[in-house]
Short mmCIF file of C-alpha atoms in Angstrom, two decimals:
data_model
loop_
_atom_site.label_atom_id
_atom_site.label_comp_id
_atom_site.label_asym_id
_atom_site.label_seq_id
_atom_site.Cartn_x
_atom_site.Cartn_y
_atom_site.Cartn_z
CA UNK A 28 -85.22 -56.87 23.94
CA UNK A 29 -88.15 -55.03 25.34
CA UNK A 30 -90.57 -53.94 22.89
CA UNK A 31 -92.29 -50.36 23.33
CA UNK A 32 -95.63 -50.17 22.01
CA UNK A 33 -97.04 -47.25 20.50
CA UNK A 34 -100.72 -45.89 19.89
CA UNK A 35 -100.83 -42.51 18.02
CA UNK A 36 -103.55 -40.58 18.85
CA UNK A 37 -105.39 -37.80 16.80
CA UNK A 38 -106.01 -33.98 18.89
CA UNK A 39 -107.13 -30.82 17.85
CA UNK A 40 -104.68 -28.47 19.71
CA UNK A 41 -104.84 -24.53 19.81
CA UNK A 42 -101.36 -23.07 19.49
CA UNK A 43 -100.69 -19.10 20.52
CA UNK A 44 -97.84 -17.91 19.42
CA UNK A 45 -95.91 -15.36 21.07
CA UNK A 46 -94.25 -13.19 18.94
CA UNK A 47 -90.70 -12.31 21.36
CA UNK A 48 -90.71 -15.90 21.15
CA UNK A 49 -91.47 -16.79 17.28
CA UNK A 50 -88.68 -14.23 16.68
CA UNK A 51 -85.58 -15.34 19.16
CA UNK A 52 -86.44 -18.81 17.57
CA UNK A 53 -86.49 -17.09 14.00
CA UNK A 54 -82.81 -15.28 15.19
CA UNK A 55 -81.81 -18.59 16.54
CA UNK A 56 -82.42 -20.36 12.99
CA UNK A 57 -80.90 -17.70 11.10
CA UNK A 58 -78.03 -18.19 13.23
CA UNK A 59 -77.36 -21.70 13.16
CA UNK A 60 -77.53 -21.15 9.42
CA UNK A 61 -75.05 -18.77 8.75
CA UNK A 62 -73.17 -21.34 11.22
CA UNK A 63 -73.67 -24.34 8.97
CA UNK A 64 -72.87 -22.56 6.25
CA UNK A 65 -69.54 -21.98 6.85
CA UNK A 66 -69.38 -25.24 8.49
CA UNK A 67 -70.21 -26.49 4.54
CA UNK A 68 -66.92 -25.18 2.91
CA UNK A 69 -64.99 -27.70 5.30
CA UNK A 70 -63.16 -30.60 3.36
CA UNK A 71 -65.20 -33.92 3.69
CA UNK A 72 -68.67 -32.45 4.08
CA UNK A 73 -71.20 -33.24 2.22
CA UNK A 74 -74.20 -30.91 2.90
CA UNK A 75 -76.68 -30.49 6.08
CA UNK A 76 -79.92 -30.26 6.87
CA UNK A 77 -81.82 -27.91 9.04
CA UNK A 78 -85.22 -27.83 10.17
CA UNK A 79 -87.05 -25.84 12.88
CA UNK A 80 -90.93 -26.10 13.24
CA UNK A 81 -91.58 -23.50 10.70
CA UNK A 82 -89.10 -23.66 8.59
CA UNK A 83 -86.04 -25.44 6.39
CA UNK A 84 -82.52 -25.42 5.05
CA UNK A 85 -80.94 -27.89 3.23
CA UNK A 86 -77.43 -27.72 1.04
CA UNK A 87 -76.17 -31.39 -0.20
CA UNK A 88 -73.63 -32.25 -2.82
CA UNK A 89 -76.33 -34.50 -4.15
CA UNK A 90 -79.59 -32.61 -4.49
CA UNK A 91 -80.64 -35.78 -6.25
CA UNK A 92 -80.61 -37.70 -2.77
CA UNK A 93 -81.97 -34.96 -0.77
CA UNK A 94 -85.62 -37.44 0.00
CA UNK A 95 -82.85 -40.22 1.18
CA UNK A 96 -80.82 -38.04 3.59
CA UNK A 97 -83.75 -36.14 4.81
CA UNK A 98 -85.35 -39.97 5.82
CA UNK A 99 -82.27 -40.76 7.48
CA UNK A 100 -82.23 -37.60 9.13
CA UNK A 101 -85.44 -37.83 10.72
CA UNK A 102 -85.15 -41.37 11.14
CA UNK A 103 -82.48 -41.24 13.34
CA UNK A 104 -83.62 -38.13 15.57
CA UNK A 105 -86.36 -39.59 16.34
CA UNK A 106 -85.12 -43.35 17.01
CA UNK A 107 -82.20 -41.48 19.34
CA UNK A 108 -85.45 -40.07 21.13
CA UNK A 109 -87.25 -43.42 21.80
CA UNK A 110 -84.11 -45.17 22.83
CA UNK A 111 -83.23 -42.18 25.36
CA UNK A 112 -86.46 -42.59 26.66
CA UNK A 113 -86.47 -46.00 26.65
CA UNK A 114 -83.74 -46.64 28.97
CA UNK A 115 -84.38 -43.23 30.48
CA UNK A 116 -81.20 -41.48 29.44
CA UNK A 117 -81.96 -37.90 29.67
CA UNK A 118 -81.71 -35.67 26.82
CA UNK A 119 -79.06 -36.86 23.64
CA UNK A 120 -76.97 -34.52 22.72
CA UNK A 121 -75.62 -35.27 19.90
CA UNK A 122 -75.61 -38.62 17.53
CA UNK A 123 -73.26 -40.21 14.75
CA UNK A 124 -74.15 -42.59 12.36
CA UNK A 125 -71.21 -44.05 10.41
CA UNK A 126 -71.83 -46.17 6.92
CA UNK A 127 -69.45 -47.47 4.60
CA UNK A 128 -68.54 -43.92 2.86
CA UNK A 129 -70.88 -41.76 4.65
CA UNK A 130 -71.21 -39.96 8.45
CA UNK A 131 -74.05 -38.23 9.86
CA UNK A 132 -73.99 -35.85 12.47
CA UNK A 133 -77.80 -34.63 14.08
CA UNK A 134 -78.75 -33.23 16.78
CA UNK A 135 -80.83 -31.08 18.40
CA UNK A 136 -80.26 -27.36 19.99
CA UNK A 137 -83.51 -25.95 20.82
CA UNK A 138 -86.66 -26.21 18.42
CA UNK A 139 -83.80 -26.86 15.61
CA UNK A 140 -82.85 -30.25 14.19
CA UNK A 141 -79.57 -30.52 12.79
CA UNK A 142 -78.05 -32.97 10.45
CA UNK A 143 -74.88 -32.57 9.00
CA UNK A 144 -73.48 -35.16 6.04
CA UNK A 145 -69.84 -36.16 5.72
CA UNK A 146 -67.29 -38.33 3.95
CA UNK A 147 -66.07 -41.10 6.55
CA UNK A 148 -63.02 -39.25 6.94
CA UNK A 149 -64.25 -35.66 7.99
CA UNK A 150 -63.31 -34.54 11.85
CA UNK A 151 -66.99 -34.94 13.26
CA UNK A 152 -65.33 -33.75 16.84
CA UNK A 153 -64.28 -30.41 15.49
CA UNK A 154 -67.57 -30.16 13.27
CA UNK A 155 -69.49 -30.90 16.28
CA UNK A 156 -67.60 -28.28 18.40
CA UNK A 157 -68.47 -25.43 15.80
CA UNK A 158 -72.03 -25.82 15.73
CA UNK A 159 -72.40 -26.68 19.60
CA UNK A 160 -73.90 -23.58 21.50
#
């Protein structure tokens, strides 16, 4: 297996922010979570997280693990990233991660990052369909 090297890099960068903007992403947010929300009282799931640059959301069965699912979370958005470009995929859509009594769900619509917990049984197809655009 190829190995990608990496070399991180420290710039100063000026950010404007354009308020029509800052707010469809703000309505966009607030949207996907009402959307998860809902998507919480389904049988089998276990909690979600949702970020977006500025902000946060996360509801889990097991606040107590919330450091351990948020590590996975990120872990696995951004390894999905590296192998896409890797190989040159194009953009992922979606991802699953199956463990031994556990499913995530993450992806990415927009400037949000989704990841959404589950018992190994839960419908992840029908999940996914819900909180698709």
């Amino acid at each position: 297996m190829v190995k990608k090297k990496r070399s991180i890099h420290e710039t100063a960068t000026t950010v404007i922010v354009d308020d029509v903007t800052s707010s469809e992403e703000d309505q966009a947010f607030t949207d996907i979570s009402k959307n998860l929300a809902e998507i919480r009282k389904t049988k089998g799931v276990v909690g979600y997280i949702l970020r977006s640059t500025t902000s946060a959301t996360i509801d889990l069965k097991e606040p107590e693990k919330i450091v351990e699912y948020a590590i996975l979370s990120s872990q696995v958005l951004d390894s999905s990233r590296e192998i896409s470009d890797l190989y040159d995929l194009g953009d992922v859509e979606s991802i699953l991660i199956e463990g031994k009594e556990v499913k995530a769900l993450c992806m990415v619509i927009g400037e949000n990052k989704i990841s959404i917990f589950m018992e190994k049984d839960a419908d992840h197809a029908d999940i996914l369909e819900r909180v698709s655009p």
